[in-house]
CSV table of C-alpha atoms in Angstrom, one decimal:
chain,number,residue,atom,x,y,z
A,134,UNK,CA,14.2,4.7,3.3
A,135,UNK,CA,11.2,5.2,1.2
A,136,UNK,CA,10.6,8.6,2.8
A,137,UNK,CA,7.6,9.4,0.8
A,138,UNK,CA,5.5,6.6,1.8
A,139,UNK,CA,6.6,7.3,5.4
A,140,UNK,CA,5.7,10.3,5.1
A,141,UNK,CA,2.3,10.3,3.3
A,142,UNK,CA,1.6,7.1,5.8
A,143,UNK,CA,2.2,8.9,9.3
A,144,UNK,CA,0.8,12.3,8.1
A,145,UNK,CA,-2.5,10.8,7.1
A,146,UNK,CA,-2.0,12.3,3.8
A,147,UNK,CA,-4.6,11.2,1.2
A,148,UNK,CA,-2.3,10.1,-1.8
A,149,UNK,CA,-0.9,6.7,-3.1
A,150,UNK,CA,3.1,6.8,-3.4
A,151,UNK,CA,4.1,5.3,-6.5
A,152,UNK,CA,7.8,4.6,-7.0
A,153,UNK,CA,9.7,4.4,-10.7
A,154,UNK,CA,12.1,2.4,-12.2
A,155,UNK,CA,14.3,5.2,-13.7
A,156,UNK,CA,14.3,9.1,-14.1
A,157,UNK,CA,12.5,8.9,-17.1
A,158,UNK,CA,9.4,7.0,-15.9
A,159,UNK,CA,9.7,9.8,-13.0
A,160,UNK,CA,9.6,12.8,-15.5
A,161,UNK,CA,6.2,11.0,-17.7
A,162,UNK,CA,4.7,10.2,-14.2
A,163,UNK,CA,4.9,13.6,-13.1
A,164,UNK,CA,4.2,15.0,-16.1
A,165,UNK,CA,0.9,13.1,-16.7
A,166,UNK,CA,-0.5,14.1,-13.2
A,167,UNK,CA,0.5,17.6,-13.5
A,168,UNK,CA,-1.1,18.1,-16.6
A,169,UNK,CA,-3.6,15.5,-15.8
A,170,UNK,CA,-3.3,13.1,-18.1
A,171,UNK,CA,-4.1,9.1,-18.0
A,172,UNK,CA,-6.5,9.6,-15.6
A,173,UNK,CA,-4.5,11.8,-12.9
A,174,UNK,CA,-6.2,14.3,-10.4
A,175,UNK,CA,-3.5,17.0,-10.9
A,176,UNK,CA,-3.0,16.4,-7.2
A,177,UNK,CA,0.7,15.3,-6.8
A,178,UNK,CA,3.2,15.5,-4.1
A,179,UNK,CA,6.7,15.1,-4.9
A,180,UNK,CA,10.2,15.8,-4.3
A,181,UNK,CA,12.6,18.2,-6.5
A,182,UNK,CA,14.9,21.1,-5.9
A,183,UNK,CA,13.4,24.5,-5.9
A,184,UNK,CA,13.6,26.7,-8.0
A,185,UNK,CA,13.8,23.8,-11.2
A,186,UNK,CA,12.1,23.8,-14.6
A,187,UNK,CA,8.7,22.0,-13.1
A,188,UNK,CA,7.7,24.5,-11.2
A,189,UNK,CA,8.3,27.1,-13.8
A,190,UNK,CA,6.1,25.0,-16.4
A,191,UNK,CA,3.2,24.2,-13.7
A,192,UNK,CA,1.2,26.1,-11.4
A,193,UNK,CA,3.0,24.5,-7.9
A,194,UNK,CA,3.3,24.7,-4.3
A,195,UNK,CA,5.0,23.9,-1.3
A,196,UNK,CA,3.5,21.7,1.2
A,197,UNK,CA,4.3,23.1,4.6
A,198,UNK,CA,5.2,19.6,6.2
A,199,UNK,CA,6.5,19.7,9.7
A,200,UNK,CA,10.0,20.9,10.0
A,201,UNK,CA,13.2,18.4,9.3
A,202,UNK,CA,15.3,17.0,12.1
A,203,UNK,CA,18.1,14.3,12.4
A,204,UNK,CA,15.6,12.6,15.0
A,205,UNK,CA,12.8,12.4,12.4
A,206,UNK,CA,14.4,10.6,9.7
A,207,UNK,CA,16.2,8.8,12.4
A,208,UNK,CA,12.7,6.9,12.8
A,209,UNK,CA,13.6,5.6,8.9
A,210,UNK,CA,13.5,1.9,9.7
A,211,UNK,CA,10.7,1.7,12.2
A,212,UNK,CA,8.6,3.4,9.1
A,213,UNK,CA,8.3,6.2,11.4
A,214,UNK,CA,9.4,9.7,9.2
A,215,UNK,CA,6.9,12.1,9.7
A,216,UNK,CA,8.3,15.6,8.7
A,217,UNK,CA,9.6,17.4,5.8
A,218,UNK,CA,12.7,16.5,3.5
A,219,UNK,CA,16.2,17.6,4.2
A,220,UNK,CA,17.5,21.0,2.9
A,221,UNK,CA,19.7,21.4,0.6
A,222,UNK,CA,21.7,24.6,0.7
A,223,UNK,CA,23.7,25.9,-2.4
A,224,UNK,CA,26.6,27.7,-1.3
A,225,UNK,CA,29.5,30.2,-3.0
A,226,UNK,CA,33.2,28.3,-2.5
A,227,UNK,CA,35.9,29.8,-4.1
A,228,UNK,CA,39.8,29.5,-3.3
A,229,UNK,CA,40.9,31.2,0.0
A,230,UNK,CA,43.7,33.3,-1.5
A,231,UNK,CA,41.6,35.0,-4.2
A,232,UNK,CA,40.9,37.9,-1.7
A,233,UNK,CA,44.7,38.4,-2.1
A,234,UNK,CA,45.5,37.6,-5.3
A,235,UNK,CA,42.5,39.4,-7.0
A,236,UNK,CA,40.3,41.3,-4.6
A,237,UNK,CA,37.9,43.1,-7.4
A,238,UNK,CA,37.6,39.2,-8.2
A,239,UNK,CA,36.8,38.6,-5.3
A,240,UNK,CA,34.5,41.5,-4.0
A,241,UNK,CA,32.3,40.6,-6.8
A,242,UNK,CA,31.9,36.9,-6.7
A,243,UNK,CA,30.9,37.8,-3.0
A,244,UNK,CA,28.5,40.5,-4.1
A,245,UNK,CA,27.2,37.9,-6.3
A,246,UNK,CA,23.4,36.8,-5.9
A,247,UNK,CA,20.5,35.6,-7.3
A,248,UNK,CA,17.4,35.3,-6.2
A,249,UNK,CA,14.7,33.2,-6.8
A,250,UNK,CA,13.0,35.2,-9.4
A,251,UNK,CA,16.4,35.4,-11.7
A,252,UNK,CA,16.8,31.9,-11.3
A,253,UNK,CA,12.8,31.0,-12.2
A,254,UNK,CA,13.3,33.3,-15.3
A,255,UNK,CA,16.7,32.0,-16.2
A,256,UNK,CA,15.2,28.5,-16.1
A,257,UNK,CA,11.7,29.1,-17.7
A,258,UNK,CA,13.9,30.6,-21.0
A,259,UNK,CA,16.1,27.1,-20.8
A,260,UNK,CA,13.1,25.2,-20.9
A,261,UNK,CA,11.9,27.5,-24.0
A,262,UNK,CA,15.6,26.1,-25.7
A,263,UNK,CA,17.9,28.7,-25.2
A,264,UNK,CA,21.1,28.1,-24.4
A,265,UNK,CA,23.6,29.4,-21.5
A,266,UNK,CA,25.4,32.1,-23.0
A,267,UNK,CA,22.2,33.3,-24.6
A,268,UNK,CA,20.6,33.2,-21.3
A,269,UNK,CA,23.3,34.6,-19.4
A,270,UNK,CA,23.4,37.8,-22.6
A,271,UNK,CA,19.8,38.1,-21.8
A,272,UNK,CA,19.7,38.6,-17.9
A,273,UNK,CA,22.8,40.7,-18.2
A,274,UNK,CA,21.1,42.7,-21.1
A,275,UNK,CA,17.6,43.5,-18.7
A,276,UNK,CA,19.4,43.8,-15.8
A,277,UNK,CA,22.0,46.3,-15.4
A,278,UNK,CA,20.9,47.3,-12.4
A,279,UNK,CA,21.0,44.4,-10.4
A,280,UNK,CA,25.0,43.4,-11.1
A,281,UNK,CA,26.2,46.9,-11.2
A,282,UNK,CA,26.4,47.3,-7.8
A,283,UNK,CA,28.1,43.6,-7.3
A,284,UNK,CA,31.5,45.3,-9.5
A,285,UNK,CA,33.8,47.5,-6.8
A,286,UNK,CA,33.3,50.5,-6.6
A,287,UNK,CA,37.0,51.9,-7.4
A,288,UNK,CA,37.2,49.6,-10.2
A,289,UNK,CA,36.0,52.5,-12.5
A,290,UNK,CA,38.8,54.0,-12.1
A,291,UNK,CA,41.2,51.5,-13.4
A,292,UNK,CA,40.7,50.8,-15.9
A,293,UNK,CA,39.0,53.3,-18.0
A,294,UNK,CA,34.9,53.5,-18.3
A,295,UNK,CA,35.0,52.0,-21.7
A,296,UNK,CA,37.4,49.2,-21.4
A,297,UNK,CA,35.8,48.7,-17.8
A,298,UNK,CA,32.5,47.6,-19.4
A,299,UNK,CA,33.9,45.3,-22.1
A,300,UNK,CA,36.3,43.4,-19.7
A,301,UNK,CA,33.2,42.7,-16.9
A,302,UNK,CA,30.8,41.5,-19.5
A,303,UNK,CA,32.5,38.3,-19.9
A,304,UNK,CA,32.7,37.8,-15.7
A,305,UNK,CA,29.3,38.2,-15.6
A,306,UNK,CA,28.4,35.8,-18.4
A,307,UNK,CA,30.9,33.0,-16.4
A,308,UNK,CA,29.3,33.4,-13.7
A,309,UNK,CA,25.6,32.8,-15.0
A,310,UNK,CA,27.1,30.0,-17.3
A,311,UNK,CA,28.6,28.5,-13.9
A,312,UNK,CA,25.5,29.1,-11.8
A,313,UNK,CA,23.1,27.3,-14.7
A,314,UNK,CA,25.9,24.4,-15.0
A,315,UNK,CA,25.6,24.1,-11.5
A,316,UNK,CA,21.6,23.8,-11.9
A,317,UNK,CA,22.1,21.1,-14.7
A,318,UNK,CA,24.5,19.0,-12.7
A,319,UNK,CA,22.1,19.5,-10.1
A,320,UNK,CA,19.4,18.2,-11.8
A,321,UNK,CA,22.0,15.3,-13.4
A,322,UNK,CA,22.4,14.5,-9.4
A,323,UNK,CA,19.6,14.2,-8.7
A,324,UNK,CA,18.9,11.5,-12.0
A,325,UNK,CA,22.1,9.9,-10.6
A,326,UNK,CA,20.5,9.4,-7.2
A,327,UNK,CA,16.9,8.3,-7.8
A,328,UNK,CA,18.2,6.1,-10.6
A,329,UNK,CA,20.5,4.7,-7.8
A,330,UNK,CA,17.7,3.7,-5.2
A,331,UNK,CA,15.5,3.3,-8.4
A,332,UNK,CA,18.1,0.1,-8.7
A,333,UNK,CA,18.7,-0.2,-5.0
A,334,UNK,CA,14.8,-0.9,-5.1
A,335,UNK,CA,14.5,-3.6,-7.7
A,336,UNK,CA,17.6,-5.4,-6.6
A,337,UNK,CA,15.3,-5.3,-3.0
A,338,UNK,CA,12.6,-6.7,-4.6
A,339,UNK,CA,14.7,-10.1,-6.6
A,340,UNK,CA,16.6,-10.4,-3.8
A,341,UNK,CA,12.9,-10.7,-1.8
A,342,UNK,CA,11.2,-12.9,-4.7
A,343,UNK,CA,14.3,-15.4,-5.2
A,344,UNK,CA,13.8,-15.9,-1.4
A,345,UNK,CA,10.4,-16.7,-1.5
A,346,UNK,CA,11.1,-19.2,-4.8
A,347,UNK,CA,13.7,-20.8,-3.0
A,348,UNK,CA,11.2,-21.2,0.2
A,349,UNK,CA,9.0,-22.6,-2.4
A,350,UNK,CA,11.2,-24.8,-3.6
A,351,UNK,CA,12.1,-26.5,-0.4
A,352,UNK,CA,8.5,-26.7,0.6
A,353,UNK,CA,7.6,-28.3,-3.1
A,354,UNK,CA,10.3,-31.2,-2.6
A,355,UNK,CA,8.8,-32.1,0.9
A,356,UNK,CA,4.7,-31.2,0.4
A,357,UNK,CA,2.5,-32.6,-2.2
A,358,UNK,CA,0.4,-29.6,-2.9
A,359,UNK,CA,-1.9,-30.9,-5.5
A,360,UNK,CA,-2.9,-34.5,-5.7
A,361,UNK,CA,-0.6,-36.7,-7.8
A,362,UNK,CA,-3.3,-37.3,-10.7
A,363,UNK,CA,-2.5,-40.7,-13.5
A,364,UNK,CA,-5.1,-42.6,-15.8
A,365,UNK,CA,-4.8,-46.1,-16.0
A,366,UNK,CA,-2.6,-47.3,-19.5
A,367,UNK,CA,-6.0,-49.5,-20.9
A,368,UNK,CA,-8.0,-46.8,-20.6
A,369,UNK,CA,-5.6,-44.6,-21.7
A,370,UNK,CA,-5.3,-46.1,-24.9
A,371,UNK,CA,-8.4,-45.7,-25.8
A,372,UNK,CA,-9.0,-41.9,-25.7
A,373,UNK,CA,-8.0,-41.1,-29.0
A,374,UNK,CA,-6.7,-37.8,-28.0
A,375,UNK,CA,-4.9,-35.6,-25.1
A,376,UNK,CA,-8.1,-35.0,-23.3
A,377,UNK,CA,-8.6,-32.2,-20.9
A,378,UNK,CA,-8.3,-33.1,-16.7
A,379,UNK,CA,-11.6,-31.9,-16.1
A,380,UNK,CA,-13.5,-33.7,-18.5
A,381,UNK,CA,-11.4,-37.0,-17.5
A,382,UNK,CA,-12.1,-36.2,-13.4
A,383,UNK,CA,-15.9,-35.7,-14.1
A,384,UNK,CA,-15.9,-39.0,-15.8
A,385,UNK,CA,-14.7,-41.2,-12.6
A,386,UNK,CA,-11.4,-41.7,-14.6
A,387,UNK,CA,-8.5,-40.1,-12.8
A,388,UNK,CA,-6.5,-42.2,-9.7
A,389,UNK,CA,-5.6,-39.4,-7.2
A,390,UNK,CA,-2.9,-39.3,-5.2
A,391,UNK,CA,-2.8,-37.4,-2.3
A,392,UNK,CA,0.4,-37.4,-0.2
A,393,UNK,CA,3.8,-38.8,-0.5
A,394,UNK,CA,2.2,-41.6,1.8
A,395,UNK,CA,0.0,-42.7,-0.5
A,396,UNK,CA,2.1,-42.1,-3.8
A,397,UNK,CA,5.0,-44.3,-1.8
A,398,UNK,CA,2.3,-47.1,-0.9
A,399,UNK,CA,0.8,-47.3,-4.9
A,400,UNK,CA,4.5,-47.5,-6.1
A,401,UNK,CA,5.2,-50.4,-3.6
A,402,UNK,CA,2.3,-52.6,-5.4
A,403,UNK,CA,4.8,-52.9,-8.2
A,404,UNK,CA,3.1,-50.3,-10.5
A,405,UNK,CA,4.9,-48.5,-13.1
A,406,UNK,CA,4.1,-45.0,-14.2
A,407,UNK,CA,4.9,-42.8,-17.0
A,408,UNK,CA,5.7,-39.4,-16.6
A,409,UNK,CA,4.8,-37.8,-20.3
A,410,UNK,CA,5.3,-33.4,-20.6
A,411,UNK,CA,4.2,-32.3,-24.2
A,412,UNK,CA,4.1,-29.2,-25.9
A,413,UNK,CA,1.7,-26.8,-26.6
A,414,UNK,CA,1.0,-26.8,-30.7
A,415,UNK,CA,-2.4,-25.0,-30.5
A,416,UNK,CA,-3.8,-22.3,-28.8
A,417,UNK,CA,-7.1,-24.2,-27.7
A,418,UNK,CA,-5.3,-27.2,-27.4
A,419,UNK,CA,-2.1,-28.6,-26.7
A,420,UNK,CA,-1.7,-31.2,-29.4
A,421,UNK,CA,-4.7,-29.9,-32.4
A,422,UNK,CA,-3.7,-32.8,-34.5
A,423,UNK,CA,-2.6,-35.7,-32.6
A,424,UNK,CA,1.3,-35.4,-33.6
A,425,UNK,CA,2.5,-36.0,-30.0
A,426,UNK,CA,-0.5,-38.1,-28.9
A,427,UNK,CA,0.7,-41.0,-31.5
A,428,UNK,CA,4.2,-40.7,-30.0
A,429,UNK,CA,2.9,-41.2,-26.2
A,430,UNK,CA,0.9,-44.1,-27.7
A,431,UNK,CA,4.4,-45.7,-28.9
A,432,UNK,CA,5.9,-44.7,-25.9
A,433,UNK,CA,3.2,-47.0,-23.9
A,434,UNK,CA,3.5,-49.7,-26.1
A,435,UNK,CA,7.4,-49.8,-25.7
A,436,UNK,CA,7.4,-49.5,-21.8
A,437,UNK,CA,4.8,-52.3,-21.9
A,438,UNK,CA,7.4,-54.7,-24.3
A,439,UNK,CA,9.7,-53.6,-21.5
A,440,UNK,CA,8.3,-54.7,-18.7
A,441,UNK,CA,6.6,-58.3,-19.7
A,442,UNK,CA,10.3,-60.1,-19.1
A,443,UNK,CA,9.4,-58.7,-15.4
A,444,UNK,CA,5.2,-60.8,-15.6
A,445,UNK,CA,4.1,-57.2,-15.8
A,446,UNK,CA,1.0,-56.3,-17.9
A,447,UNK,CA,-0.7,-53.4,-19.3
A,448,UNK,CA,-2.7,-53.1,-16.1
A,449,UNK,CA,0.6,-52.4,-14.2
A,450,UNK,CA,1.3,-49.2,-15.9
A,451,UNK,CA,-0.4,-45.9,-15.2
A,452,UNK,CA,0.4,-42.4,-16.9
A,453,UNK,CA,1.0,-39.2,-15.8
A,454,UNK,CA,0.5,-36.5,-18.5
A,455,UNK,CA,0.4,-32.4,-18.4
A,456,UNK,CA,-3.1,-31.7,-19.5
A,457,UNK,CA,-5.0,-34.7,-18.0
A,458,UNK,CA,-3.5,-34.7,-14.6
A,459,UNK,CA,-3.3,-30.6,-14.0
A,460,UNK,CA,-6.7,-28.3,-13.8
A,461,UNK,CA,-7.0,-26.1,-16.6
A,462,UNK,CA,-9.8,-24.6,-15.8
A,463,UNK,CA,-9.1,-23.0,-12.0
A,464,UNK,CA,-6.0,-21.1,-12.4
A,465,UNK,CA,-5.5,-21.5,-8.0
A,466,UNK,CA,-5.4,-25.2,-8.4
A,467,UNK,CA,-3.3,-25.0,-11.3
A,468,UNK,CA,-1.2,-23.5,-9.6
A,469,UNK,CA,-0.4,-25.9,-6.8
A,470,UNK,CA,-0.3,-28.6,-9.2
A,471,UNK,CA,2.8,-27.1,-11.2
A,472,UNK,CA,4.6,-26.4,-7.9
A,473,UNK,CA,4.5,-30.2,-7.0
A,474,UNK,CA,5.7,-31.2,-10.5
A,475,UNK,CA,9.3,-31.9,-8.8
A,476,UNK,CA,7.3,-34.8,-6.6
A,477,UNK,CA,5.5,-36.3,-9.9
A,478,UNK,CA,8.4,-36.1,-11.8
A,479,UNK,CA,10.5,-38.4,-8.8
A,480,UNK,CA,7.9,-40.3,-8.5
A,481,UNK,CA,7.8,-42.1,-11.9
A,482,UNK,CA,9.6,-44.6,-13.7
């Protein structure tokens, strides 16, 4: 849905939305404008479960966007989301005949709770690299007062004080274990889920450009959208070299052809052309040494010994060649030029 845009969009919110590829590009994005790095404000607005280790790291708020409803993000495809995210609830499930089978079990997985102070500390000591049964020893350890009262209150008496503590130790350190495995696969669902529209995204976006190419390529067998450029064999001949098409055009040398009209009526005159591609062998120029020039010259001379049995001459043939008949200089033109290489390419001999 691309909620965030929408949302920054239709609140008049002044920040750009950028979108990334995969959670880890995420993570560095957020990271660099929290601590603002590569040129970030610090001012970022973004979506993550609360409490998580981001907001334990960094000084952060919650924007108090207009409240969720069905209705608002109903408005998704008209671009038209203007209120907060969804909530996401965590809630206790346990098996429906645990009350029955084990009711001290029971009574204290209801009792049960943590607030969002436990949970900020919990997660600030993950991020310092403990791990869950030394966080869940720690809590337990500076907090006796808070999960006493979640153990019943007749289970004192059976069994005895001292056992009593030793056998609800271990409970207790499940139960924090569980809740921070939950927060982990939270966290690893939340990866799973923006790598998945992460992907949904991209797909989107070849899907879109494949289109366009294919439009493109429809439009580039039916529309000449550069001039057909050739130079005339004699002349040709004599340059010594691949020369560049804007030193050849500001000479007077270059026979433009400007439609498929035109191309059709200079073929009908009984001309032949030569369609010659090279390769680049230099990075200044295409052919530094004149290995492929010498070739093209042979290839002329051949085409030539070809077509005198028809009363052809030299003055028959013309030559279409990469760097003489598309601009090198203006990269818009050049552009236009290499989209109607499908026409120049059917159009010679």
């Amino acid at each position: 849905t691309k909620a965030e845009e929408q949302i920054v969009n239709n609140l008049n919110i002044p920040l750009t939305v950028s979108y990334s590829e995969n959670y880890s590009q995420y993570t560095k994005a957020l990271g660099d404008c929290l601590e603002q790095k590569n040129g970030h404000s610090g001012d970022c607005i973004f979506y993550s479960y609360f409490p998580s280790t981001t907001d334990v790291k960094h000084n952060i708020s919650r924007i108090g966007l207009p409240e969720y409803t069905p209705e608002c993000y109903a408005k998704a495809k008209t671009k038209g989301i203007d209120c907060d995210y969804e909530y996401f609830i965590l809630y206790k499930i346990a098996w429906a005949g645990l009350f029955s089978w084990a009711p001290d079990a029971a009574s204290f997985f209801q009792s049960f709770s943590l607030d969002g102070g436990d949970q900020s500390s919990m997660l600030s000591w993950m991020a310092s690299g403990m791990n869950y049964e030394t966080i869940a020893c720690k809590w337990i350890t500076e907090n006796k007062n808070k999960w006493t009262p979640w153990i019943p209150s007749d289970f004192a008496d059976d069994p005895p004080p001292e056992v009593q503590d030793n056998n609800w130790i271990m409970p207790v350190v499940i139960a924090l274990s569980t809740f921070a495995g939950i927060l982990l696969l939270g966290s690893f669902t939340y990866w799973v889920f923006s790598t998945w529209r992460a992907k949904r995204r991209f797909q989107q976006k070849a899907r879109d450009l494949m289109l366009v190419m294919v439009d493109e390529c429809k439009s580039c067998l039916t529309t000449v959208e550069h001039p057909m450029v050739l130079v005339h064999a004699p002349f040709f001949k004599t340059l010594g070299a691949i020369c560049e098409h804007e030193m050849l055009r500001d000479s007077g040398h270059l026979k433009c052809l400007d439609t498929l009209e035109s191309i059709a009526e200079f073929r009908a005159l009984g001309t032949v052309i030569i369609f010659f591609s090279h390769q680049w062998l230099g990075w200044s120029h295409p052919d530094p040494h004149g290995t492929q020039w010498e070739v093209m010259l042979n290839a002329v001379d051949y085409v030539l010994d070809k077509i005198q049995g028809e009363g052809k001459k030299i003055t028959d043939i013309w030559v279409w060649l990469d760097y003489m008949g598309i601009p090198q200089r203006n990269r818009s033109l050049q552009n236009l030029a290499i989209k109607s290489l499908p026409i120049y390419a059917s159009s010679c001999d």
